[in-house]
Amino acid sequence: MEKSAELLQISKKIVIKIGSSVLSDETGSVNRRTLKNITDQICHLKNAGKQVILVSSGAGICGVGAINKWDRRDDINYKQALCAIGQVELMQAYKEYLQAHGVIVAQMLLTAEDFRDCNRNLNIRNTLFTLVDEGVVPIINENDSVSVDEIKIGDNDMLAAHTAVLWNADLLILLSDIDGLYDKSPKEHGNARLIREVYDLTTLVGSIEVGEKSSFGTGGIMTKISAAKETGKHNIPTIIMNGRVEDIIVNVANERETNATTFLGFDIMSGR
Ligand code: ADP
């Protein structure tokens, strides 16, 4: 059986990070069809007895849709303002789609610093555990008003890794607009090869070529590798999948789809 399918089947606690590239269409508007399909998959996982925490980018894109007169302003303050507007739109969409399945959502806006501070860390943990225990789906995003790391370097990949570690998740899923990690950028090289399983990150980093990020993405593939490294230290595997492909999580779980990259946690790697 594919490692990705096996991990999805055995994991109970799953963190799913949704990249901006997944939620945006070619014109830069929010792709509601994709967003709805992902929420349907989350409910499918919940019905199968799994617990899910979401980390979602996309506030900026939702902001452009809500107040399109600012879409060409590159100034970081405008980008932060756009995210503040768009965060409401984003949560409204999640609420609408998950509520249709009887699922309540909760918003948590965090920064990487919050995870480093002992008291804040404890408060985040208590809130997350309580929400999940009550069957609520927490939706985390970077607090763009107090930190610009997500806008500038795509820190939601790392925020998702910190969340997975804090919650002691069984699996981190990074949904992007590509099938996984390639030996070189698939958008720039037609012959790029998908790497299905990664066992050794140190060797890997020297052997792949990193290309441009997507038009509406922020971190590119490197922040995903860093996130996988962080979770790997804690023996939590990470899978990159293409969130734009309909029913991707469910189909990878039952091996109807095999395109994905699985980073295996260190203990799993050594077979312990
Ligand atoms: P997201 O919004 O999902 O975080 P990003 O745009 O930040 O997405 O990162 C994913 C992008 O990284 C892909 O669209 C892809 O074009 C680019 N990329 C560059 N090099 C690689 C590579 N070696 N393997 C996979 N993707 C790559």
PDB file of C-alpha atoms and ligand atoms in Angstrom:
ATOM      1  CA  MET A   1       0.000   0.000   0.000  1.00  0.00           C
ATOM      2  CA  GLU A   2       1.194   3.564  -0.689  1.00  0.00           C
ATOM      3  CA  LYS A   3       2.695   5.122   2.452  1.00  0.00           C
ATOM      4  CA  SER A   4       0.424   8.175   2.025  1.00  0.00           C
ATOM      5  CA  ALA A   5      -2.710   5.982   1.987  1.00  0.00           C
ATOM      6  CA  GLU A   6      -1.550   3.998   4.991  1.00  0.00           C
ATOM      7  CA  LEU A   7      -0.800   7.152   6.995  1.00  0.00           C
ATOM      8  CA  LEU A   8      -4.175   8.677   6.161  1.00  0.00           C
ATOM      9  CA  GLN A   9      -5.951   5.519   7.198  1.00  0.00           C
ATOM     10  CA  ILE A  10      -4.182   5.125  10.554  1.00  0.00           C
ATOM     11  CA  SER A  11      -3.987   8.806  11.579  1.00  0.00           C
ATOM     12  CA  LYS A  12      -6.589  10.091  14.004  1.00  0.00           C
ATOM     13  CA  LYS A  13      -5.376  13.658  14.616  1.00  0.00           C
ATOM     14  CA  ILE A  14      -4.760  15.506  11.347  1.00  0.00           C
ATOM     15  CA  VAL A  15      -3.675  19.112  10.709  1.00  0.00           C
ATOM     16  CA  ILE A  16      -4.552  20.308   7.198  1.00  0.00           C
ATOM     17  CA  LYS A  17      -2.929  23.473   5.822  1.00  0.00           C
ATOM     18  CA  ILE A  18      -4.552  25.079   2.794  1.00  0.00           C
ATOM     19  CA  GLY A  19      -2.327  27.350   0.716  1.00  0.00           C
ATOM     20  CA  SER A  20      -3.431  30.561  -1.009  1.00  0.00           C
ATOM     21  CA  SER A  21      -2.605  28.892  -4.315  1.00  0.00           C
ATOM     22  CA  VAL A  22      -5.312  26.294  -3.627  1.00  0.00           C
ATOM     23  CA  LEU A  23      -8.052  28.791  -2.878  1.00  0.00           C
ATOM     24  CA  SER A  24      -7.305  31.185  -5.729  1.00  0.00           C
ATOM     25  CA  ASP A  25      -8.352  30.696  -9.315  1.00  0.00           C
ATOM     26  CA  GLU A  26      -6.350  31.943 -12.311  1.00  0.00           C
ATOM     27  CA  THR A  27      -7.798  35.464 -11.963  1.00  0.00           C
ATOM     28  CA  GLY A  28      -6.933  35.730  -8.280  1.00  0.00           C
ATOM     29  CA  SER A  29     -10.496  35.327  -7.017  1.00  0.00           C
ATOM     30  CA  VAL A  30     -11.506  32.801  -4.389  1.00  0.00           C
ATOM     31  CA  ASN A  31     -12.260  29.397  -5.835  1.00  0.00           C
ATOM     32  CA  ARG A  32     -15.413  28.567  -3.853  1.00  0.00           C
ATOM     33  CA  ARG A  33     -15.864  25.214  -5.518  1.00  0.00           C
ATOM     34  CA  THR A  34     -12.461  24.060  -4.226  1.00  0.00           C
ATOM     35  CA  LEU A  35     -13.114  25.520  -0.796  1.00  0.00           C
ATOM     36  CA  LYS A  36     -16.434  23.681  -0.593  1.00  0.00           C
ATOM     37  CA  ASN A  37     -14.892  20.430  -1.776  1.00  0.00           C
ATOM     38  CA  ILE A  38     -12.183  20.663   0.909  1.00  0.00           C
ATOM     39  CA  THR A  39     -14.773  21.299   3.631  1.00  0.00           C
ATOM     40  CA  ASP A  40     -16.746  18.273   2.366  1.00  0.00           C
ATOM     41  CA  GLN A  41     -13.583  16.169   2.677  1.00  0.00           C
ATOM     42  CA  ILE A  42     -12.976  17.451   6.210  1.00  0.00           C
ATOM     43  CA  CYS A  43     -16.484  16.307   7.173  1.00  0.00           C
ATOM     44  CA  HIS A  44     -15.810  12.954   5.522  1.00  0.00           C
ATOM     45  CA  LEU A  45     -12.686  12.567   7.699  1.00  0.00           C
ATOM     46  CA  LYS A  46     -14.616  13.619  10.818  1.00  0.00           C
ATOM     47  CA  ASN A  47     -17.350  11.098  10.043  1.00  0.00           C
ATOM     48  CA  ALA A  48     -14.616   8.459   9.793  1.00  0.00           C
ATOM     49  CA  GLY A  49     -13.722   9.256  13.420  1.00  0.00           C
ATOM     50  CA  LYS A  50     -10.788  11.581  12.761  1.00  0.00           C
ATOM     51  CA  GLN A  51     -10.116  14.973  14.353  1.00  0.00           C
ATOM     52  CA  VAL A  52      -9.110  17.876  12.135  1.00  0.00           C
ATOM     53  CA  ILE A  53      -7.486  21.252  12.681  1.00  0.00           C
ATOM     54  CA  LEU A  54      -7.298  23.581   9.687  1.00  0.00           C
ATOM     55  CA  VAL A  55      -4.608  26.149   8.974  1.00  0.00           C
ATOM     56  CA  SER A  56      -5.838  28.327   6.145  1.00  0.00           C
ATOM     57  CA  SER A  57      -4.201  31.028   4.062  1.00  0.00           C
ATOM     58  CA  GLY A  58      -6.259  32.973   1.559  1.00  0.00           C
ATOM     59  CA  ALA A  59      -7.348  36.040   3.552  1.00  0.00           C
ATOM     60  CA  GLY A  60      -5.534  38.345   1.127  1.00  0.00           C
ATOM     61  CA  ILE A  61      -7.308  36.887  -1.900  1.00  0.00           C
ATOM     62  CA  CYS A  62     -10.668  37.099  -0.152  1.00  0.00           C
ATOM     63  CA  GLY A  63      -9.844  40.723   0.684  1.00  0.00           C
ATOM     64  CA  VAL A  64      -9.195  41.578  -2.954  1.00  0.00           C
ATOM     65  CA  GLY A  65     -12.581  40.090  -3.828  1.00  0.00           C
ATOM     66  CA  ALA A  66     -14.292  42.145  -1.135  1.00  0.00           C
ATOM     67  CA  ILE A  67     -12.669  45.508  -1.916  1.00  0.00           C
ATOM     68  CA  ASN A  68     -11.049  45.236  -5.309  1.00  0.00           C
ATOM     69  CA  LYS A  69      -9.965  48.860  -5.515  1.00  0.00           C
ATOM     70  CA  TRP A  70      -6.869  47.948  -3.470  1.00  0.00           C
ATOM     71  CA  ASP A  71      -5.719  44.976  -5.466  1.00  0.00           C
ATOM     72  CA  ARG A  72      -2.774  46.750  -7.051  1.00  0.00           C
ATOM     73  CA  ARG A  73      -1.343  48.302  -3.906  1.00  0.00           C
ATOM     74  CA  ASP A  74       1.952  46.594  -3.086  1.00  0.00           C
ATOM     75  CA  ASP A  75       2.434  48.502   0.162  1.00  0.00           C
ATOM     76  CA  ILE A  76       2.657  46.022   3.062  1.00  0.00           C
ATOM     77  CA  ASN A  77       0.175  48.036   5.183  1.00  0.00           C
ATOM     78  CA  TYR A  78      -2.415  47.717   2.415  1.00  0.00           C
ATOM     79  CA  LYS A  79      -1.737  43.998   2.218  1.00  0.00           C
ATOM     80  CA  GLN A  80      -2.290  43.717   5.976  1.00  0.00           C
ATOM     81  CA  ALA A  81      -5.484  45.760   5.670  1.00  0.00           C
ATOM     82  CA  LEU A  82      -6.656  43.521   2.808  1.00  0.00           C
ATOM     83  CA  CYS A  83      -6.041  40.435   4.944  1.00  0.00           C
ATOM     84  CA  ALA A  84      -8.027  41.969   7.818  1.00  0.00           C
ATOM     85  CA  ILE A  85     -10.989  42.465   5.457  1.00  0.00           C
ATOM     86  CA  GLY A  86     -10.538  39.123   3.724  1.00  0.00           C
ATOM     87  CA  GLN A  87     -10.243  37.101   6.952  1.00  0.00           C
ATOM     88  CA  VAL A  88     -13.915  37.825   7.661  1.00  0.00           C
ATOM     89  CA  GLU A  89     -14.901  36.685   4.165  1.00  0.00           C
ATOM     90  CA  LEU A  90     -12.766  33.556   4.448  1.00  0.00           C
ATOM     91  CA  MET A  91     -14.265  32.546   7.795  1.00  0.00           C
ATOM     92  CA  GLN A  92     -17.758  33.275   6.524  1.00  0.00           C
ATOM     93  CA  ALA A  93     -17.200  30.850   3.647  1.00  0.00           C
ATOM     94  CA  TYR A  94     -15.827  28.139   5.969  1.00  0.00           C
ATOM     95  CA  LYS A  95     -18.714  28.689   8.369  1.00  0.00           C
ATOM     96  CA  GLU A  96     -21.304  28.433   5.584  1.00  0.00           C
ATOM     97  CA  TYR A  97     -19.894  25.197   4.131  1.00  0.00           C
ATOM     98  CA  LEU A  98     -19.114  23.424   7.405  1.00  0.00           C
ATOM     99  CA  GLN A  99     -22.361  24.508   9.049  1.00  0.00           C
ATOM    100  CA  ALA A 100     -24.202  22.713   6.247  1.00  0.00           C
ATOM    101  CA  HIS A 101     -22.730  19.511   7.749  1.00  0.00           C
ATOM    102  CA  GLY A 102     -23.632  20.591  11.298  1.00  0.00           C
ATOM    103  CA  VAL A 103     -20.003  21.423  12.105  1.00  0.00           C
ATOM    104  CA  ILE A 104     -19.113  24.518  14.127  1.00  0.00           C
ATOM    105  CA  VAL A 105     -15.955  26.451  13.241  1.00  0.00           C
ATOM    106  CA  ALA A 106     -13.703  28.554  15.478  1.00  0.00           C
ATOM    107  CA  GLN A 107     -11.133  31.121  14.427  1.00  0.00           C
ATOM    108  CA  MET A 108      -7.660  31.417  15.953  1.00  0.00           C
ATOM    109  CA  LEU A 109      -5.269  34.079  14.680  1.00  0.00           C
ATOM    110  CA  LEU A 110      -1.725  33.305  15.790  1.00  0.00           C
ATOM    111  CA  THR A 111       1.896  34.200  15.127  1.00  0.00           C
ATOM    112  CA  ALA A 112       5.067  32.086  15.304  1.00  0.00           C
ATOM    113  CA  GLU A 113       6.078  34.050  18.437  1.00  0.00           C
ATOM    114  CA  ASP A 114       2.926  32.859  20.210  1.00  0.00           C
ATOM    115  CA  PHE A 115       4.241  29.294  19.973  1.00  0.00           C
ATOM    116  CA  ARG A 116       7.602  30.301  21.488  1.00  0.00           C
ATOM    117  CA  ASP A 117       6.075  31.998  24.562  1.00  0.00           C
ATOM    118  CA  CYS A 118       5.353  29.484  27.347  1.00  0.00           C
ATOM    119  CA  ASN A 119       2.123  31.086  28.606  1.00  0.00           C
ATOM    120  CA  ARG A 120       0.702  31.709  25.150  1.00  0.00           C
ATOM    121  CA  ASN A 121       1.688  28.226  24.105  1.00  0.00           C
ATOM    122  CA  LEU A 122      -0.270  26.780  27.011  1.00  0.00           C
ATOM    123  CA  ASN A 123      -3.287  28.950  26.228  1.00  0.00           C
ATOM    124  CA  ILE A 124      -3.231  27.923  22.563  1.00  0.00           C
ATOM    125  CA  ARG A 125      -2.982  24.263  23.579  1.00  0.00           C
ATOM    126  CA  ASN A 126      -5.890  24.526  26.046  1.00  0.00           C
ATOM    127  CA  THR A 127      -8.120  26.288  23.526  1.00  0.00           C
ATOM    128  CA  LEU A 128      -7.266  23.856  20.714  1.00  0.00           C
ATOM    129  CA  PHE A 129      -7.820  20.743  22.799  1.00  0.00           C
ATOM    130  CA  THR A 130     -11.134  22.060  24.155  1.00  0.00           C
ATOM    131  CA  LEU A 131     -12.427  22.973  20.685  1.00  0.00           C
ATOM    132  CA  VAL A 132     -11.434  19.634  19.165  1.00  0.00           C
ATOM    133  CA  ASP A 133     -12.846  17.675  22.133  1.00  0.00           C
ATOM    134  CA  GLU A 134     -16.163  19.441  21.526  1.00  0.00           C
ATOM    135  CA  GLY A 135     -16.167  18.460  17.842  1.00  0.00           C
ATOM    136  CA  VAL A 136     -15.461  22.006  16.635  1.00  0.00           C
ATOM    137  CA  VAL A 137     -13.050  22.574  13.709  1.00  0.00           C
ATOM    138  CA  PRO A 138     -10.476  25.224  14.672  1.00  0.00           C
ATOM    139  CA  ILE A 139      -9.315  27.324  11.730  1.00  0.00           C
ATOM    140  CA  ILE A 140      -5.937  28.938  12.289  1.00  0.00           C
ATOM    141  CA  ASN A 141      -4.383  31.718  10.258  1.00  0.00           C
ATOM    142  CA  GLU A 142      -1.472  34.023  10.862  1.00  0.00           C
ATOM    143  CA  ASN A 143      -2.507  37.212  12.604  1.00  0.00           C
ATOM    144  CA  ASP A 144      -1.488  39.470   9.718  1.00  0.00           C
ATOM    145  CA  SER A 145      -2.184  42.668  11.654  1.00  0.00           C
ATOM    146  CA  VAL A 146       0.609  41.924  14.125  1.00  0.00           C
ATOM    147  CA  SER A 147       2.947  39.859  11.945  1.00  0.00           C
ATOM    148  CA  VAL A 148       3.819  40.097   8.282  1.00  0.00           C
ATOM    149  CA  ASP A 149       5.644  36.760   8.029  1.00  0.00           C
ATOM    150  CA  GLU A 150       2.811  34.980   6.199  1.00  0.00           C
ATOM    151  CA  ILE A 151       2.368  37.865   3.752  1.00  0.00           C
ATOM    152  CA  LYS A 152       6.130  38.072   3.149  1.00  0.00           C
ATOM    153  CA  ILE A 153       7.485  34.550   3.550  1.00  0.00           C
ATOM    154  CA  GLY A 154       4.476  32.257   3.715  1.00  0.00           C
ATOM    155  CA  ASP A 155       4.807  31.338   7.351  1.00  0.00           C
ATOM    156  CA  ASN A 156       1.523  29.430   7.469  1.00  0.00           C
ATOM    157  CA  ASP A 157       3.440  26.277   6.487  1.00  0.00           C
ATOM    158  CA  MET A 158       5.533  26.701   9.656  1.00  0.00           C
ATOM    159  CA  LEU A 159       2.481  27.734  11.708  1.00  0.00           C
ATOM    160  CA  ALA A 160       0.861  24.468  10.602  1.00  0.00           C
ATOM    161  CA  ALA A 161       3.976  22.527  11.646  1.00  0.00           C
ATOM    162  CA  HIS A 162       4.008  24.230  15.078  1.00  0.00           C
ATOM    163  CA  THR A 163       0.303  23.433  15.455  1.00  0.00           C
ATOM    164  CA  ALA A 164       0.883  19.772  14.565  1.00  0.00           C
ATOM    165  CA  VAL A 165       3.678  19.538  17.143  1.00  0.00           C
ATOM    166  CA  LEU A 166       1.731  21.362  19.868  1.00  0.00           C
ATOM    167  CA  TRP A 167      -1.365  19.211  19.343  1.00  0.00           C
ATOM    168  CA  ASN A 168       0.740  16.058  18.991  1.00  0.00           C
ATOM    169  CA  ALA A 169      -0.935  15.366  15.646  1.00  0.00           C
ATOM    170  CA  ASP A 170      -0.502  12.066  13.819  1.00  0.00           C
ATOM    171  CA  LEU A 171      -0.191  13.727  10.428  1.00  0.00           C
ATOM    172  CA  LEU A 172       0.287  17.115   8.739  1.00  0.00           C
ATOM    173  CA  ILE A 173      -1.202  17.606   5.266  1.00  0.00           C
ATOM    174  CA  LEU A 174      -0.037  20.568   3.176  1.00  0.00           C
ATOM    175  CA  LEU A 175      -2.474  21.290   0.349  1.00  0.00           C
ATOM    176  CA  SER A 176      -0.894  23.300  -2.472  1.00  0.00           C
ATOM    177  CA  ASP A 177      -1.440  23.756  -6.214  1.00  0.00           C
ATOM    178  CA  ILE A 178       1.055  21.013  -7.132  1.00  0.00           C
ATOM    179  CA  ASP A 179       0.974  17.239  -6.687  1.00  0.00           C
ATOM    180  CA  GLY A 180       3.947  17.279  -4.321  1.00  0.00           C
ATOM    181  CA  LEU A 181       7.670  17.929  -4.256  1.00  0.00           C
ATOM    182  CA  TYR A 182       9.458  17.566  -7.599  1.00  0.00           C
ATOM    183  CA  ASP A 183      13.181  17.289  -8.335  1.00  0.00           C
ATOM    184  CA  LYS A 184      12.759  20.646 -10.121  1.00  0.00           C
ATOM    185  CA  SER A 185       9.914  23.118 -10.522  1.00  0.00           C
ATOM    186  CA  PRO A 186       7.137  21.380 -12.514  1.00  0.00           C
ATOM    187  CA  LYS A 187       5.882  24.681 -13.885  1.00  0.00           C
ATOM    188  CA  GLU A 188       9.277  25.538 -15.353  1.00  0.00           C
ATOM    189  CA  HIS A 189      10.404  22.028 -16.420  1.00  0.00           C
ATOM    190  CA  GLY A 190       8.138  19.633 -18.311  1.00  0.00           C
ATOM    191  CA  ASN A 191      10.339  16.674 -17.321  1.00  0.00           C
ATOM    192  CA  ALA A 192      10.247  17.355 -13.549  1.00  0.00           C
ATOM    193  CA  ARG A 193       9.890  14.140 -11.539  1.00  0.00           C
ATOM    194  CA  LEU A 194       7.555  13.789  -8.564  1.00  0.00           C
ATOM    195  CA  ILE A 195       9.293  12.538  -5.411  1.00  0.00           C
ATOM    196  CA  ARG A 196       6.767  10.270  -3.684  1.00  0.00           C
ATOM    197  CA  GLU A 197       8.576   9.496  -0.446  1.00  0.00           C
ATOM    198  CA  VAL A 198      11.251  11.436   1.410  1.00  0.00           C
ATOM    199  CA  TYR A 199      13.368   9.684   4.032  1.00  0.00           C
ATOM    200  CA  ASP A 200      16.379  11.957   4.264  1.00  0.00           C
ATOM    201  CA  LEU A 201      15.827  15.696   4.128  1.00  0.00           C
ATOM    202  CA  THR A 202      19.491  16.651   4.306  1.00  0.00           C
ATOM    203  CA  THR A 203      20.393  14.735   1.148  1.00  0.00           C
ATOM    204  CA  LEU A 204      17.145  15.836  -0.512  1.00  0.00           C
ATOM    205  CA  VAL A 205      17.746  19.573  -0.172  1.00  0.00           C
ATOM    206  CA  GLY A 206      21.021  19.315  -2.102  1.00  0.00           C
ATOM    207  CA  SER A 207      19.445  17.231  -4.856  1.00  0.00           C
ATOM    208  CA  ILE A 208      16.392  19.277  -5.844  1.00  0.00           C
ATOM    209  CA  GLU A 209      15.997  22.516  -7.740  1.00  0.00           C
ATOM    210  CA  VAL A 210      13.641  25.087  -6.277  1.00  0.00           C
ATOM    211  CA  GLY A 211      11.753  27.295  -8.711  1.00  0.00           C
ATOM    212  CA  GLU A 212       9.346  30.190  -8.389  1.00  0.00           C
ATOM    213  CA  LYS A 213       6.364  30.022  -6.048  1.00  0.00           C
ATOM    214  CA  SER A 214       2.863  30.173  -7.561  1.00  0.00           C
ATOM    215  CA  SER A 215       1.298  33.546  -8.528  1.00  0.00           C
ATOM    216  CA  PHE A 216      -0.812  33.789  -5.393  1.00  0.00           C
ATOM    217  CA  GLY A 217       1.340  31.692  -3.043  1.00  0.00           C
ATOM    218  CA  THR A 218       3.844  33.155  -0.615  1.00  0.00           C
ATOM    219  CA  GLY A 219       6.299  30.581   0.693  1.00  0.00           C
ATOM    220  CA  GLY A 220       7.065  28.366  -2.269  1.00  0.00           C
ATOM    221  CA  ILE A 221       8.254  24.803  -1.811  1.00  0.00           C
ATOM    222  CA  MET A 222      11.070  25.633   0.649  1.00  0.00           C
ATOM    223  CA  THR A 223       8.728  26.618   3.507  1.00  0.00           C
ATOM    224  CA  LYS A 224       6.948  23.283   2.995  1.00  0.00           C
ATOM    225  CA  ILE A 225      10.226  21.395   3.290  1.00  0.00           C
ATOM    226  CA  SER A 226      11.034  23.385   6.467  1.00  0.00           C
ATOM    227  CA  ALA A 227       7.610  22.518   7.883  1.00  0.00           C
ATOM    228  CA  ALA A 228       8.187  18.811   7.120  1.00  0.00           C
ATOM    229  CA  LYS A 229      11.586  19.033   8.817  1.00  0.00           C
ATOM    230  CA  GLU A 230      10.025  20.528  11.949  1.00  0.00           C
ATOM    231  CA  THR A 231       7.263  17.893  12.201  1.00  0.00           C
ATOM    232  CA  GLY A 232       9.768  15.151  11.331  1.00  0.00           C
ATOM    233  CA  LYS A 233      11.811  16.069  14.416  1.00  0.00           C
ATOM    234  CA  HIS A 234       8.743  15.153  16.430  1.00  0.00           C
ATOM    235  CA  ASN A 235       8.057  11.983  14.464  1.00  0.00           C
ATOM    236  CA  ILE A 236       5.029  13.470  12.724  1.00  0.00           C
ATOM    237  CA  PRO A 237       4.872  12.675   8.990  1.00  0.00           C
ATOM    238  CA  THR A 238       3.885  15.337   6.445  1.00  0.00           C
ATOM    239  CA  ILE A 239       2.160  14.825   3.088  1.00  0.00           C
ATOM    240  CA  ILE A 240       2.038  17.437   0.305  1.00  0.00           C
ATOM    241  CA  MET A 241      -0.949  17.011  -2.040  1.00  0.00           C
ATOM    242  CA  ASN A 242      -2.685  19.023  -4.731  1.00  0.00           C
ATOM    243  CA  GLY A 243      -5.624  20.706  -2.999  1.00  0.00           C
ATOM    244  CA  ARG A 244      -7.071  21.839  -6.329  1.00  0.00           C
ATOM    245  CA  VAL A 245      -7.778  18.232  -7.305  1.00  0.00           C
ATOM    246  CA  GLU A 246     -11.282  17.232  -6.286  1.00  0.00           C
ATOM    247  CA  ASP A 247     -11.525  14.813  -3.337  1.00  0.00           C
ATOM    248  CA  ILE A 248      -7.734  14.568  -3.181  1.00  0.00           C
ATOM    249  CA  ILE A 249      -7.431  13.609   0.516  1.00  0.00           C
ATOM    250  CA  VAL A 250     -10.136  10.985   0.316  1.00  0.00           C
ATOM    251  CA  ASN A 251      -8.749   9.593  -2.940  1.00  0.00           C
ATOM    252  CA  VAL A 252      -5.171   9.408  -1.649  1.00  0.00           C
ATOM    253  CA  ALA A 253      -6.517   7.598   1.435  1.00  0.00           C
ATOM    254  CA  ASN A 254      -8.166   4.909  -0.683  1.00  0.00           C
ATOM    255  CA  GLU A 255      -5.384   4.817  -3.316  1.00  0.00           C
ATOM    256  CA  ARG A 256      -7.566   6.097  -6.143  1.00  0.00           C
ATOM    257  CA  GLU A 257      -4.944   8.851  -6.393  1.00  0.00           C
ATOM    258  CA  THR A 258      -1.255   8.193  -5.807  1.00  0.00           C
ATOM    259  CA  ASN A 259       0.301  11.564  -6.624  1.00  0.00           C
ATOM    260  CA  ALA A 260       1.594  13.076  -3.368  1.00  0.00           C
ATOM    261  CA  THR A 261       4.861  13.487  -1.482  1.00  0.00           C
ATOM    262  CA  THR A 262       5.158  11.854   1.924  1.00  0.00           C
ATOM    263  CA  PHE A 263       7.862  13.007   4.350  1.00  0.00           C
ATOM    264  CA  LEU A 264       8.284  10.335   6.940  1.00  0.00           C
ATOM    265  CA  GLY A 265       8.941  11.107  10.596  1.00  0.00           C
ATOM    266  CA  PHE A 266      12.361  10.071  11.839  1.00  0.00           C
ATOM    267  CA  ASP A 267      11.192   7.149  14.007  1.00  0.00           C
ATOM    268  CA  ILE A 268       8.999   5.798  11.230  1.00  0.00           C
ATOM    269  CA  MET A 269      11.971   6.181   8.877  1.00  0.00           C
ATOM    270  CA  SER A 270      14.209   3.997  11.015  1.00  0.00           C
ATOM    271  CA  GLY A 271      11.411   1.507  11.495  1.00  0.00           C
ATOM    272  CA  ARG A 272      11.239   1.982  15.273  1.00  0.00           C
TER     273      ARG A 272
HETATM  274  P1  ADP B   1       0.943  27.645  -1.342  1.00  0.00           P
HETATM  275  O1  ADP B   1       0.099  28.834  -1.592  1.00  0.00           O
HETATM  276  O2  ADP B   1       0.208  26.348  -1.493  1.00  0.00           O
HETATM  277  O3  ADP B   1       1.716  27.704  -0.052  1.00  0.00           O
HETATM  278  P2  ADP B   1       3.308  28.292  -2.967  1.00  0.00           P
HETATM  279  O4  ADP B   1       3.084  29.015  -4.233  1.00  0.00           O
HETATM  280  O5  ADP B   1       3.841  29.101  -1.833  1.00  0.00           O
HETATM  281  O6  ADP B   1       1.957  27.553  -2.572  1.00  0.00           O
HETATM  282  O7  ADP B   1       4.294  27.034  -3.206  1.00  0.00           O
HETATM  283  C1  ADP B   1       4.018  26.041  -4.157  1.00  0.00           C
HETATM  284  C2  ADP B   1       4.713  26.339  -5.485  1.00  0.00           C
HETATM  285  O8  ADP B   1       6.115  26.045  -5.404  1.00  0.00           O
HETATM  286  C3  ADP B   1       4.222  25.489  -6.630  1.00  0.00           C
HETATM  287  O9  ADP B   1       3.161  26.126  -7.292  1.00  0.00           O
HETATM  288  C4  ADP B   1       5.430  25.300  -7.542  1.00  0.00           C
HETATM  289  O10 ADP B   1       5.311  25.969  -8.767  1.00  0.00           O
HETATM  290  C5  ADP B   1       6.582  25.913  -6.758  1.00  0.00           C
HETATM  291  N1  ADP B   1       7.797  25.080  -6.809  1.00  0.00           N
HETATM  292  C6  ADP B   1       9.033  25.539  -7.037  1.00  0.00           C
HETATM  293  N2  ADP B   1       9.942  24.538  -7.032  1.00  0.00           N
HETATM  294  C7  ADP B   1       9.267  23.384  -6.802  1.00  0.00           C
HETATM  295  C8  ADP B   1       9.649  22.006  -6.681  1.00  0.00           C
HETATM  296  N3  ADP B   1      10.931  21.596  -6.781  1.00  0.00           N
HETATM  297  N4  ADP B   1       8.661  21.093  -6.417  1.00  0.00           N
HETATM  298  C9  ADP B   1       7.375  21.477  -6.282  1.00  0.00           C
HETATM  299  N5  ADP B   1       6.947  22.783  -6.392  1.00  0.00           N
HETATM  300  C10 ADP B   1       7.882  23.731  -6.658  1.00  0.00           C
END
